[in-house]
Short mmCIF file of C-alpha atoms in Angstrom, two decimals:
data_model
loop_
_atom_site.label_atom_id
_atom_site.label_comp_id
_atom_site.label_asym_id
_atom_site.label_seq_id
_atom_site.Cartn_x
_atom_site.Cartn_y
_atom_site.Cartn_z
CA MET A 15 -0.05 -18.03 -18.72
CA ALA A 16 -2.63 -18.29 -15.94
CA ALA A 17 -2.24 -21.01 -13.33
CA GLN A 18 -3.70 -24.27 -14.63
CA ASP A 19 -5.11 -25.36 -11.27
CA PHE A 20 -7.10 -22.13 -10.90
CA ASN A 21 -10.73 -22.21 -12.03
CA PHE A 22 -11.59 -18.75 -13.29
CA LEU A 23 -15.29 -19.69 -13.53
CA LEU A 24 -15.41 -19.89 -9.74
CA ALA A 25 -13.60 -16.58 -9.14
CA THR A 26 -16.58 -14.25 -8.88
CA ASP A 27 -19.34 -13.20 -6.49
CA SER A 28 -22.16 -15.74 -6.42
CA TYR A 29 -24.82 -13.37 -7.70
CA LYS A 30 -22.88 -12.66 -10.90
CA ILE A 31 -23.55 -16.22 -12.07
CA THR A 32 -27.16 -15.13 -12.64
CA HIS A 33 -26.53 -11.79 -14.37
CA TYR A 34 -26.45 -13.14 -17.92
CA LYS A 35 -30.20 -13.72 -17.44
CA GLN A 36 -30.82 -10.14 -16.35
CA TYR A 37 -29.36 -7.93 -19.10
CA PRO A 38 -31.74 -6.48 -21.76
CA PRO A 39 -32.57 -8.67 -24.76
CA ASN A 40 -30.20 -8.19 -27.73
CA VAL A 41 -27.48 -6.50 -25.67
CA SER A 42 -24.12 -6.97 -27.38
CA LYS A 43 -21.62 -4.89 -25.38
CA ILE A 44 -21.02 -4.01 -21.75
CA TYR A 45 -18.33 -1.44 -21.03
CA SER A 46 -17.21 -0.72 -17.46
CA TYR A 47 -14.47 1.19 -15.69
CA PHE A 48 -12.54 1.31 -12.42
CA GLU A 49 -11.71 4.44 -10.42
CA CYS A 50 -10.74 5.65 -6.97
CA ARG A 51 -13.55 8.08 -6.26
CA GLN A 52 -12.89 11.49 -4.83
CA LYS A 53 -13.69 11.85 -1.16
CA LYS A 54 -13.82 15.17 0.60
CA GLY A 55 -11.42 15.42 3.51
CA SER A 56 -9.34 12.35 2.59
CA GLN A 57 -5.60 12.56 3.21
CA PHE A 58 -5.05 10.97 -0.22
CA SER A 59 -5.68 13.22 -3.23
CA GLU A 60 -3.91 10.98 -5.76
CA VAL A 61 -3.14 7.28 -6.18
CA VAL A 62 -0.32 5.10 -7.48
CA PHE A 63 -1.61 2.65 -10.09
CA PHE A 64 0.00 -0.75 -9.56
CA GLY A 65 -0.73 -4.48 -9.57
CA LEU A 66 -2.93 -5.13 -12.62
CA GLN A 67 -0.15 -6.89 -14.53
CA TYR A 68 0.18 -9.48 -11.75
CA LEU A 69 -3.55 -10.25 -11.82
CA LEU A 70 -3.59 -10.54 -15.59
CA LYS A 71 -0.55 -12.81 -15.77
CA LYS A 72 -1.57 -15.06 -12.89
CA TYR A 73 -5.29 -15.41 -13.50
CA LEU A 74 -6.48 -14.23 -16.94
CA THR A 75 -3.80 -14.77 -19.59
CA GLY A 76 -4.04 -17.72 -22.01
CA PRO A 77 -6.71 -20.46 -22.09
CA VAL A 78 -8.58 -20.21 -18.78
CA VAL A 79 -11.70 -22.17 -19.73
CA THR A 80 -11.58 -25.96 -20.14
CA GLU A 81 -14.25 -28.64 -20.24
CA ASP A 82 -13.14 -29.94 -16.83
CA LYS A 83 -13.48 -26.46 -15.34
CA ILE A 84 -16.93 -26.03 -16.89
CA GLN A 85 -18.06 -29.32 -15.33
CA GLU A 86 -16.54 -28.41 -11.96
CA ALA A 87 -18.35 -25.05 -11.99
CA LYS A 88 -21.63 -26.62 -13.14
CA LEU A 89 -21.63 -29.06 -10.22
CA PHE A 90 -20.58 -26.42 -7.70
CA TYR A 91 -23.23 -23.89 -8.70
CA GLN A 92 -25.98 -26.52 -8.81
CA MET A 93 -25.19 -27.36 -5.19
CA HIS A 94 -24.62 -23.72 -4.22
CA PHE A 95 -27.88 -22.30 -5.63
CA LYS A 96 -29.98 -25.50 -5.42
CA GLN A 97 -31.18 -24.75 -8.95
CA ALA A 98 -29.77 -24.68 -12.47
CA VAL A 99 -28.56 -21.09 -13.02
CA PHE A 100 -25.05 -21.68 -14.39
CA ASP A 101 -24.55 -20.62 -18.03
CA GLU A 102 -22.97 -23.86 -19.22
CA GLU A 103 -23.76 -23.08 -22.86
CA GLY A 104 -22.16 -19.63 -22.69
CA TRP A 105 -18.92 -20.92 -21.19
CA ARG A 106 -18.72 -23.77 -23.69
CA LYS A 107 -18.96 -21.17 -26.46
CA VAL A 108 -15.93 -19.39 -24.96
CA LEU A 109 -14.09 -22.72 -25.07
CA GLU A 110 -15.11 -23.60 -28.63
CA LYS A 111 -15.06 -20.17 -30.24
CA HIS A 112 -12.00 -18.69 -28.47
CA ASN A 113 -10.12 -21.79 -27.36
CA GLY A 114 -10.87 -20.95 -23.74
CA ARG A 115 -9.39 -17.44 -23.95
CA LEU A 116 -11.40 -14.50 -22.64
CA PRO A 117 -12.79 -12.18 -25.37
CA ILE A 118 -12.14 -9.11 -23.25
CA ARG A 119 -10.19 -5.88 -23.78
CA ILE A 120 -8.68 -3.98 -20.86
CA LYS A 121 -7.17 -0.51 -21.27
CA ALA A 122 -5.32 0.92 -18.29
CA VAL A 123 -3.12 3.68 -16.97
CA PRO A 124 0.59 2.72 -17.19
CA GLU A 125 1.64 1.07 -13.94
CA GLY A 126 3.36 3.39 -11.50
CA LYS A 127 1.63 6.52 -12.81
CA ILE A 128 0.33 9.00 -10.24
CA ILE A 129 -3.33 9.78 -10.95
CA PRO A 130 -5.59 12.27 -9.13
CA ARG A 131 -8.59 10.57 -7.56
CA GLY A 132 -11.82 10.70 -9.50
CA ASN A 133 -10.20 9.67 -12.80
CA VAL A 134 -10.60 6.46 -14.77
CA LEU A 135 -7.80 3.97 -14.06
CA PHE A 136 -8.85 1.16 -16.41
CA THR A 137 -11.73 0.15 -18.65
CA VAL A 138 -13.09 -3.31 -19.52
CA GLU A 139 -15.25 -4.37 -22.49
CA ASN A 140 -16.14 -7.53 -24.37
CA THR A 141 -14.66 -7.95 -27.87
CA ASP A 142 -17.25 -10.53 -29.01
CA GLN A 143 -20.90 -9.57 -28.86
CA ASP A 144 -21.90 -13.05 -27.64
CA PHE A 145 -20.01 -12.51 -24.39
CA TYR A 146 -21.29 -9.17 -23.09
CA TRP A 147 -21.82 -10.82 -19.69
CA LEU A 148 -18.08 -11.40 -19.24
CA THR A 149 -17.23 -7.73 -18.64
CA ASN A 150 -18.74 -7.52 -15.18
CA TYR A 151 -18.20 -11.20 -14.40
CA ILE A 152 -14.52 -10.36 -13.88
CA GLU A 153 -15.31 -7.32 -11.71
CA THR A 154 -14.79 -9.30 -8.50
CA MET A 155 -11.22 -10.17 -9.35
CA LEU A 156 -10.31 -6.83 -10.90
CA VAL A 157 -11.63 -4.76 -8.00
CA GLN A 158 -9.08 -6.53 -5.80
CA MET A 159 -6.74 -4.05 -7.45
CA TRP A 160 -7.74 -1.79 -4.54
CA TYR A 161 -5.12 -3.50 -2.39
CA PRO A 162 -1.86 -2.99 -4.33
CA ILE A 163 -3.01 0.49 -5.39
CA THR A 164 -3.68 1.46 -1.76
CA VAL A 165 -0.40 0.04 -0.42
CA ALA A 166 1.62 1.74 -3.18
CA THR A 167 -0.20 5.00 -2.45
CA VAL A 168 0.33 4.82 1.32
CA SER A 169 3.99 3.92 0.78
CA ARG A 170 4.47 6.91 -1.52
CA GLU A 171 2.83 9.24 1.01
CA PHE A 172 5.43 8.06 3.53
CA LYS A 173 8.10 8.81 0.94
CA LYS A 174 6.87 12.38 0.45
CA ILE A 175 7.16 13.06 4.19
CA LEU A 176 10.55 11.40 4.51
CA ALA A 177 11.89 13.20 1.44
CA LYS A 178 10.75 16.58 2.69
CA HIS A 179 12.44 16.18 6.07
CA LEU A 180 15.57 14.55 4.69
CA LYS A 181 16.06 17.38 2.21
CA ALA A 182 15.39 20.05 4.83
CA THR A 183 17.71 18.62 7.48
CA SER A 184 20.54 17.24 5.32
CA GLY A 185 20.42 19.22 2.08
CA SER A 186 20.37 15.95 0.14
CA MET A 187 18.11 13.01 -0.79
CA GLU A 188 20.81 10.38 -0.29
CA GLY A 189 19.49 7.16 1.23
CA LEU A 190 15.81 8.00 0.71
CA ASP A 191 15.03 4.67 -0.99
CA LEU A 192 16.00 2.80 2.20
CA LYS A 193 14.30 5.10 4.71
CA LEU A 194 11.10 3.01 5.07
CA HIS A 195 11.54 -0.73 5.58
CA ASP A 196 8.62 -3.15 5.10
CA PHE A 197 8.07 -5.13 8.33
CA GLY A 198 4.57 -6.27 7.35
CA TYR A 199 4.97 -9.91 6.25
CA ARG A 200 3.61 -11.47 9.45
CA GLY A 201 0.86 -8.90 9.83
CA VAL A 202 -1.10 -9.58 6.64
CA SER A 203 -3.85 -12.08 5.99
CA SER A 204 -2.15 -14.39 3.48
CA GLN A 205 0.93 -15.14 1.42
CA GLU A 206 -0.67 -13.45 -1.60
CA SER A 207 -1.41 -10.32 0.40
CA ALA A 208 2.21 -10.25 1.52
CA ALA A 209 3.35 -10.65 -2.09
CA LEU A 210 1.05 -8.00 -3.55
CA GLY A 211 1.50 -5.52 -0.71
CA GLY A 212 5.21 -6.16 -0.46
CA ALA A 213 5.71 -5.59 -4.18
CA ALA A 214 3.58 -2.43 -4.05
CA HIS A 215 5.89 -0.98 -1.38
CA LEU A 216 8.88 -1.77 -3.61
CA VAL A 217 7.53 0.65 -6.20
CA ASN A 218 8.73 3.42 -3.86
CA PHE A 219 11.43 1.92 -1.64
CA CYS A 220 14.12 -0.77 -1.67
CA GLY A 221 14.09 -1.84 1.99
CA THR A 222 12.02 -4.88 2.93
CA ASP A 223 11.86 -8.04 5.01
CA THR A 224 8.78 -9.27 3.07
CA ILE A 225 10.40 -11.86 0.81
CA ALA A 226 7.08 -12.67 -0.88
CA GLY A 227 6.99 -9.13 -2.32
CA VAL A 228 10.54 -9.43 -3.67
CA LEU A 229 9.66 -12.74 -5.35
CA MET A 230 6.55 -11.22 -6.93
CA ALA A 231 8.59 -8.34 -8.36
CA GLN A 232 11.02 -10.91 -9.73
CA ARG A 233 8.45 -13.26 -11.27
CA TYR A 234 5.86 -10.79 -12.56
CA TYR A 235 7.77 -7.53 -13.06
CA GLY A 236 11.16 -8.68 -14.32
CA CYS A 237 13.28 -7.36 -11.46
CA PRO A 238 16.08 -9.75 -10.40
CA MET A 239 16.37 -8.20 -6.92
CA ALA A 240 13.95 -5.44 -5.98
CA GLY A 241 14.48 -5.28 -2.23
CA PHE A 242 17.28 -5.49 0.29
CA SER A 243 17.72 -6.29 3.97
CA ILE A 244 20.50 -6.66 6.56
CA PRO A 245 21.29 -9.11 9.38
CA ALA A 246 19.18 -8.19 12.40
CA ALA A 247 18.41 -9.43 15.90
CA GLU A 248 14.99 -10.29 17.28
CA HIS A 249 14.08 -10.48 20.95
CA SER A 250 14.52 -14.27 21.08
CA THR A 251 18.17 -13.99 20.08
CA ILE A 252 18.73 -11.47 22.87
CA ILE A 253 16.67 -12.82 25.77
CA SER A 254 17.85 -16.41 25.20
CA TRP A 255 21.13 -15.26 26.79
CA GLY A 256 19.30 -14.21 29.99
CA LYS A 257 18.79 -10.73 31.40
CA ASN A 258 22.24 -10.53 32.95
CA LYS A 259 23.97 -11.29 29.67
CA GLU A 260 22.48 -8.67 27.39
CA LYS A 261 25.96 -7.27 26.78
CA GLU A 262 27.22 -10.71 25.70
CA ALA A 263 24.23 -11.06 23.36
CA PHE A 264 25.06 -7.73 21.71
CA GLU A 265 28.75 -8.57 21.48
CA ARG A 266 28.00 -11.92 19.85
CA ILE A 267 26.15 -10.13 17.06
CA LEU A 268 29.02 -7.73 16.48
CA ASP A 269 31.40 -10.71 16.29
CA GLN A 270 29.24 -12.61 13.83
CA PHE A 271 28.68 -9.70 11.43
CA LEU A 272 31.95 -7.83 11.15
CA SER A 273 31.20 -6.33 7.74
CA GLY A 274 28.00 -4.81 6.44
CA PRO A 275 25.31 -3.07 8.50
CA VAL A 276 23.65 -4.97 11.35
CA SER A 277 20.54 -4.11 13.33
CA VAL A 278 20.14 -4.95 17.02
CA VAL A 279 16.86 -4.68 18.90
CA SER A 280 17.86 -3.13 22.23
CA ASP A 281 14.69 -2.71 24.31
CA SER A 282 14.37 -6.24 25.73
CA TYR A 283 14.83 -4.81 29.23
CA ASP A 284 15.78 -1.13 29.30
CA ILE A 285 16.48 0.65 26.02
CA PHE A 286 17.99 3.68 27.75
CA ASN A 287 20.37 1.58 29.87
CA ALA A 288 21.35 -0.44 26.79
CA CYS A 289 22.19 2.69 24.82
CA LYS A 290 24.03 4.49 27.63
CA HIS A 291 25.84 1.75 29.50
CA ILE A 292 26.19 -1.18 27.08
CA TRP A 293 26.50 0.37 23.62
CA GLY A 294 27.77 3.72 24.91
CA ASP A 295 30.27 2.36 27.45
CA GLU A 296 31.01 -1.37 27.69
CA LEU A 297 30.91 -1.93 23.91
CA LYS A 298 31.76 1.60 22.84
CA GLU A 299 35.14 0.73 21.34
CA ARG A 300 33.63 -2.20 19.40
CA VAL A 301 30.97 0.10 17.96
CA MET A 302 33.52 2.76 17.02
CA GLU A 303 35.61 0.16 15.16
CA ARG A 304 32.81 -0.13 12.61
CA CYS A 305 32.43 2.18 9.61
CA GLU A 306 29.65 3.64 7.48
CA ASP A 307 29.43 0.48 5.36
CA SER A 308 29.17 -1.71 8.47
CA CYS A 309 27.23 0.59 10.77
CA LEU A 310 25.37 -0.53 13.88
CA VAL A 311 21.64 0.18 13.65
CA ILE A 312 20.03 0.29 17.10
CA ARG A 313 16.32 -0.60 17.18
CA PRO A 314 13.96 0.62 19.92
CA ASP A 315 10.77 -1.47 19.78
CA SER A 316 8.41 -0.21 22.49
CA GLY A 317 7.07 2.89 24.17
CA ASP A 318 6.04 6.17 22.62
CA PRO A 319 7.89 6.15 19.27
CA GLY A 320 8.55 9.87 19.24
CA GLU A 321 9.62 10.28 22.85
CA THR A 322 11.69 7.10 22.93
CA LEU A 323 13.50 7.93 19.71
CA ILE A 324 14.38 11.44 20.91
CA GLU A 325 15.74 10.13 24.20
CA VAL A 326 17.74 7.39 22.47
CA ILE A 327 19.35 9.77 20.00
CA LYS A 328 20.25 12.20 22.80
CA ILE A 329 21.95 9.41 24.77
CA LEU A 330 23.85 8.20 21.73
CA GLY A 331 24.91 11.77 20.93
CA GLU A 332 26.28 12.17 24.45
CA CYS A 333 28.14 8.86 24.31
CA PHE A 334 29.49 8.91 20.76
CA GLY A 335 29.39 12.58 19.86
CA TYR A 336 28.04 14.07 16.66
CA SER A 337 28.91 16.40 13.83
CA VAL A 338 26.91 19.27 12.34
CA ASN A 339 26.03 18.97 8.67
CA SER A 340 26.02 21.63 5.96
CA VAL A 341 22.52 22.83 6.86
CA GLY A 342 23.16 23.01 10.60
CA TYR A 343 21.68 19.76 11.92
CA LYS A 344 23.35 17.19 14.18
CA VAL A 345 24.42 13.84 12.74
CA LEU A 346 25.62 10.79 14.69
CA PRO A 347 28.92 9.20 13.58
CA SER A 348 28.50 7.30 10.30
CA TYR A 349 28.97 3.95 12.07
CA LEU A 350 25.81 4.47 14.13
CA ARG A 351 22.13 4.81 13.15
CA ILE A 352 18.67 4.11 14.61
CA ILE A 353 15.64 2.34 13.15
CA GLN A 354 12.19 2.90 14.66
CA GLY A 355 9.90 0.08 13.62
CA ASP A 356 7.21 -0.01 16.29
CA GLY A 357 4.04 2.09 16.20
CA ILE A 358 4.83 3.92 12.96
CA ASP A 359 1.89 5.33 11.03
CA LEU A 360 1.08 8.12 8.60
CA SER A 361 -1.03 9.84 11.24
CA SER A 362 -0.64 10.25 15.00
CA VAL A 363 -2.67 8.43 17.65
CA ASP A 364 -2.21 9.29 21.32
CA LEU A 365 -1.99 6.68 24.06
CA ARG A 366 -5.09 6.85 26.20
CA TYR A 367 -6.24 4.98 29.28
CA MET A 368 -9.35 3.06 28.21
CA SER A 369 -11.96 3.82 30.86
CA SER A 370 -15.13 5.85 31.03
CA ASN A 371 -13.88 7.22 34.36
CA CYS A 372 -10.69 8.74 33.06
CA ILE A 373 -9.20 10.38 30.01
CA GLY A 374 -5.48 10.87 30.03
CA THR A 375 -2.08 9.44 29.34
CA PRO A 376 -1.06 6.87 31.96
CA LEU A 377 2.14 7.38 33.91
CA GLY A 378 1.94 4.28 36.06
CA GLY A 379 0.00 2.68 38.85
CA SER A 380 -1.84 -0.59 39.30
CA GLN A 381 -5.32 -1.91 38.65
CA GLY A 382 -7.87 0.38 40.20
CA ASN A 383 -5.31 3.07 41.06
CA ILE A 384 -3.93 4.72 37.93
CA ILE A 385 -1.72 7.81 37.82
CA TYR A 386 -2.26 9.75 34.61
CA LYS A 387 -1.50 13.13 33.11
CA ASN A 388 -3.22 15.53 30.72
CA GLY A 389 -6.46 15.10 32.57
CA PRO A 390 -8.73 18.00 33.60
CA ALA A 391 -6.87 21.33 33.60
CA GLY A 392 -3.77 19.52 32.31
CA LYS A 393 -2.82 18.36 35.81
CA THR A 394 -1.42 15.06 37.01
CA HIS A 395 -4.03 13.08 38.91
CA GLN A 396 -4.34 9.89 40.90
CA LYS A 397 -7.79 8.42 40.90
CA GLN A 398 -9.57 5.30 42.05
CA LEU A 399 -11.17 3.68 39.05
CA GLY A 400 -13.98 1.20 39.10
CA LYS A 401 -12.63 -1.05 36.35
CA PHE A 402 -9.27 -1.38 34.65
CA GLN A 403 -9.76 -1.64 30.91
CA GLY A 404 -6.15 -1.57 29.75
CA PHE A 405 -4.20 0.68 27.42
CA LYS A 406 -4.62 1.55 23.80
CA LYS A 407 -1.61 0.73 21.60
CA ILE A 408 0.25 3.84 20.67
CA SER A 409 1.22 4.79 17.18
CA CYS A 410 2.90 7.95 16.02
CA GLY A 411 2.90 9.71 12.69
CA VAL A 412 6.27 9.74 10.97
CA GLU A 413 5.76 13.45 10.25
CA LYS A 414 5.39 14.15 13.97
CA ILE A 415 8.52 12.17 14.84
CA LEU A 416 10.63 13.87 12.18
CA ALA A 417 9.36 17.29 13.27
CA LYS A 418 10.38 16.50 16.86
CA LEU A 419 13.82 15.43 15.67
CA SER A 420 14.39 18.60 13.68
CA ASP A 421 13.08 20.74 16.56
CA GLU A 422 15.77 19.13 18.72
CA GLY A 423 18.36 19.91 16.06
CA TRP A 424 18.80 16.38 14.69
CA SER A 425 18.92 15.50 10.99
CA ALA A 426 16.65 12.86 9.48
CA GLU A 427 19.89 11.22 8.28
CA ASN A 428 20.15 9.58 11.70
CA VAL A 429 17.01 7.47 11.50
CA LEU A 430 15.25 4.88 9.41
CA PHE A 431 11.73 3.61 9.90
CA GLY A 432 10.07 0.23 9.71
CA CYS A 433 6.36 -0.20 9.15
CA GLY A 434 4.20 -3.31 9.31
CA SER A 435 0.44 -3.44 9.58
CA SER A 436 -0.01 0.29 8.95
CA LEU A 437 1.65 -0.22 5.58
CA LEU A 438 0.16 -3.55 4.46
CA GLN A 439 -2.94 -4.27 6.57
CA LYS A 440 -4.68 -1.28 8.17
CA LEU A 441 -6.52 -0.35 4.99
CA ASN A 442 -9.50 -1.49 2.94
CA ARG A 443 -11.33 -0.83 -0.32
CA ASP A 444 -12.89 2.29 1.15
CA THR A 445 -9.52 3.83 2.01
CA LEU A 446 -9.38 5.11 -1.59
CA SER A 447 -13.09 4.57 -2.40
CA CYS A 448 -12.37 2.08 -5.18
CA ALA A 449 -15.30 1.29 -7.49
CA PHE A 450 -16.08 -0.57 -10.74
CA LYS A 451 -19.13 0.64 -12.70
CA CYS A 452 -20.80 0.11 -16.06
CA SER A 453 -20.89 3.29 -18.17
CA TYR A 454 -21.81 2.21 -21.72
CA VAL A 455 -23.88 -0.52 -23.39
CA GLU A 456 -24.88 -1.46 -26.92
CA THR A 457 -28.30 -2.98 -27.61
CA ASN A 458 -29.71 -3.76 -31.04
CA GLY A 459 -26.61 -2.15 -32.53
CA LYS A 460 -27.16 1.18 -30.76
CA GLY A 461 -24.90 2.61 -28.08
CA MET A 462 -26.18 4.18 -24.87
CA ASP A 463 -24.34 6.03 -22.11
CA VAL A 464 -25.45 4.68 -18.72
CA TYR A 465 -24.80 5.72 -15.14
CA LYS A 466 -25.97 5.51 -11.54
CA GLN A 467 -26.93 8.56 -9.48
CA PRO A 468 -28.36 7.61 -6.06
CA VAL A 469 -30.39 10.37 -4.45
CA THR A 470 -29.26 9.07 -1.06
CA ASP A 471 -25.53 9.51 -1.81
CA PRO A 472 -24.47 11.80 -4.69
CA SER A 473 -20.81 10.86 -4.11
CA LYS A 474 -21.62 7.43 -5.55
CA GLY A 475 -22.69 8.86 -8.89
CA SER A 476 -20.84 7.18 -11.76
CA LYS A 477 -19.32 8.28 -15.04
CA ARG A 478 -21.13 8.08 -18.38
CA GLY A 479 -20.19 6.57 -21.72
CA ARG A 480 -16.84 5.54 -23.14
CA LEU A 481 -13.99 7.09 -21.20
CA SER A 482 -10.52 8.33 -21.94
CA LEU A 483 -7.84 9.98 -19.84
CA ARG A 484 -5.93 12.99 -21.10
CA ARG A 485 -3.69 15.78 -19.93
CA ASN A 486 -5.41 19.09 -20.66
CA SER A 487 -3.92 22.42 -21.73
CA ASP A 488 -3.45 23.40 -18.06
CA GLY A 489 -1.36 20.29 -17.47
CA PHE A 490 -3.95 18.46 -15.35
CA LEU A 491 -5.12 14.90 -15.92
CA GLU A 492 -8.83 14.63 -16.57
CA THR A 493 -11.32 11.97 -17.59
CA ILE A 494 -13.32 12.63 -20.76
CA GLU A 495 -16.75 11.01 -20.71
CA ARG A 496 -19.46 10.16 -23.29
CA GLY A 497 -16.92 9.02 -25.89
CA ALA A 498 -15.81 12.61 -26.53
CA GLY A 499 -12.10 11.97 -26.05
CA LYS A 500 -9.59 11.99 -28.89
CA PRO A 501 -7.79 8.63 -29.36
CA GLU A 502 -4.44 10.34 -29.91
CA GLU A 503 -4.74 12.06 -26.49
CA ASP A 504 -5.85 8.99 -24.56
CA LEU A 505 -3.34 7.92 -21.91
CA LEU A 506 -5.04 4.55 -21.36
CA VAL A 507 -3.04 1.69 -22.89
CA THR A 508 -4.41 -1.66 -24.08
CA VAL A 509 -2.84 -4.15 -21.68
CA PHE A 510 -5.03 -7.22 -22.28
CA GLU A 511 -6.99 -8.42 -25.30
CA ASN A 512 -8.59 -11.77 -26.10
CA GLY A 513 -6.55 -13.68 -23.55
CA ASN A 514 -3.23 -12.05 -24.43
CA LEU A 515 -1.07 -9.72 -22.36
CA MET A 516 -0.44 -6.73 -24.63
CA LYS A 517 1.95 -4.75 -22.43
CA ASP A 518 4.58 -6.04 -20.01
CA TYR A 519 5.93 -3.40 -17.61
CA SER A 520 9.22 -3.83 -15.77
CA LEU A 521 9.57 -2.67 -12.18
CA ASP A 522 12.23 -0.23 -13.37
CA GLU A 523 9.68 1.46 -15.65
CA ILE A 524 7.11 1.52 -12.87
CA ARG A 525 9.54 3.04 -10.39
CA LYS A 526 10.39 5.79 -12.86
CA ASN A 527 6.69 6.56 -13.31
CA ALA A 528 6.26 6.84 -9.52
CA LEU A 529 9.27 9.04 -8.79
CA LEU A 530 8.64 12.08 -6.60
CA GLN A 531 8.48 15.31 -8.55
CA ASP A 532 10.27 18.51 -7.57
CA GLU A 533 7.05 20.24 -6.57
CA GLU A 534 6.27 17.42 -4.11
CA LEU A 535 9.48 18.22 -2.24
CA ASN A 536 8.49 21.88 -1.91
CA PRO A 537 5.50 22.02 0.48
CA ASN A 538 4.38 25.51 -0.54
CA LEU A 539 4.54 24.76 -4.26
CA TYR A 540 2.92 21.34 -3.81
CA ASN A 541 0.03 22.73 -1.76
CA HIS A 542 -0.52 25.37 -4.45
CA GLU A 543 -0.58 22.67 -7.14
CA GLN A 544 -3.08 20.63 -5.10
CA GLU A 545 -5.31 23.69 -4.66
CA LEU A 546 -5.28 24.32 -8.42
CA LEU A 547 -6.11 20.68 -9.06
CA HIS A 548 -8.95 20.74 -6.54
CA ASN A 549 -10.41 23.86 -8.15
CA HIS A 550 -10.10 22.28 -11.59
CA ILE A 551 -11.95 19.12 -10.48
CA SER A 552 -14.63 21.18 -8.73
CA ARG A 553 -15.30 23.07 -11.96
CA ILE A 554 -15.69 19.80 -13.87
CA HIS A 555 -18.16 18.36 -11.39
#
């Protein structure tokens, strides 16, 4: 049942209030669809479909139109437009004829399914000919699906990379579900963003500090506990002891959490000193008393993620020793691990000094006199600069970090990653080119396939007619246009009809749909599959 205090009539773009006046006379059906368009050169060739069930349950299910809401909308739009454009009569018909329930049908891909871009993900149509204008009225809300789809997709791309390296350097996939921890709660724009994005990450992983996402999975996807965390320090709990008592701060944490894993941020002053002299010497015996089930997780939180992590693991290896696993890679003792949660991204960005006078990676110096490397001819230079503009925040691709680790002989077993804004915030609707377009109408009882095809941007051309999604004889998913699909082959499922939720997915089902496939763990095979898919799509278009 949709929230009673939410007025659905006000949940659309302003201009849509006037669209009922603009459709052709005697139109009786509007049929539209949502897709993530293909985009040449994008790092994402497929998407994870997730989040529609939440939107339907929270905002669209049950009676959503009442007389009070009609009057509220009427007054608002009169003031907003300064003229009478609100379709009071049309909304009152929804109330009287359908008891305030929306005469709409939505068919969608099962949640969690992995769909190549350029395919239909869901369709929307009116079920009562009097309410053709409703189909695109709800576009505004439904297109917000871009966010959970994009987060789930980004999260799964992380999982592919982590799985590949974990398998290659350990011979196993054990612990994969906890390898990427959601640190993004504070970095998003709202509680609802945290909930939607946090839940989307939980499609692929089980590690999170974003409680809002866990609650959403519980309330809307039937999962009693979808995500897990451990006791962990933040800088305030370390620096409140004072710089000279960092050892005491660390020891206090070990005393308070004798069982179960615990994470300690260790870069408040000098991460390398902390690892070598405090953890690796003064508290070494205390660390070694712990076991795999109560391991210490050391967290660096500044500097170049790749370089810092490599140096930290080398120091810990020297202090605590290591074993060599079955595939020949070094592994720290089971009571000791590292989590890198700062500057983690899917792609790599180098640290650069921000000045028109200089391009390079800073090594030190003061305002107006910066020492930097990788300048002209790859030499180290010292140069007087006219204006200090600061430094660009560094981020490092998880692929690059894991490659560095394996090059140094270390297994991916040793590390976990945390990700915040790069997982939940540094994305938008254009990341996956999400779009909602009308493709079919009925006027005077006759159907017509419709489309857009801008001469200024062919990539924005839309699909035509009624759509279905099928798996063809070659095993590829493809969208069938112009109503030519066979109902028995259609993979789209009716999830909403006339105000009722028709399908209720559990998070367990969704996770199964989103599992990595064997070919995704084999880079050569996966790249071959992607090439075949690309060729198939190119032939269609």
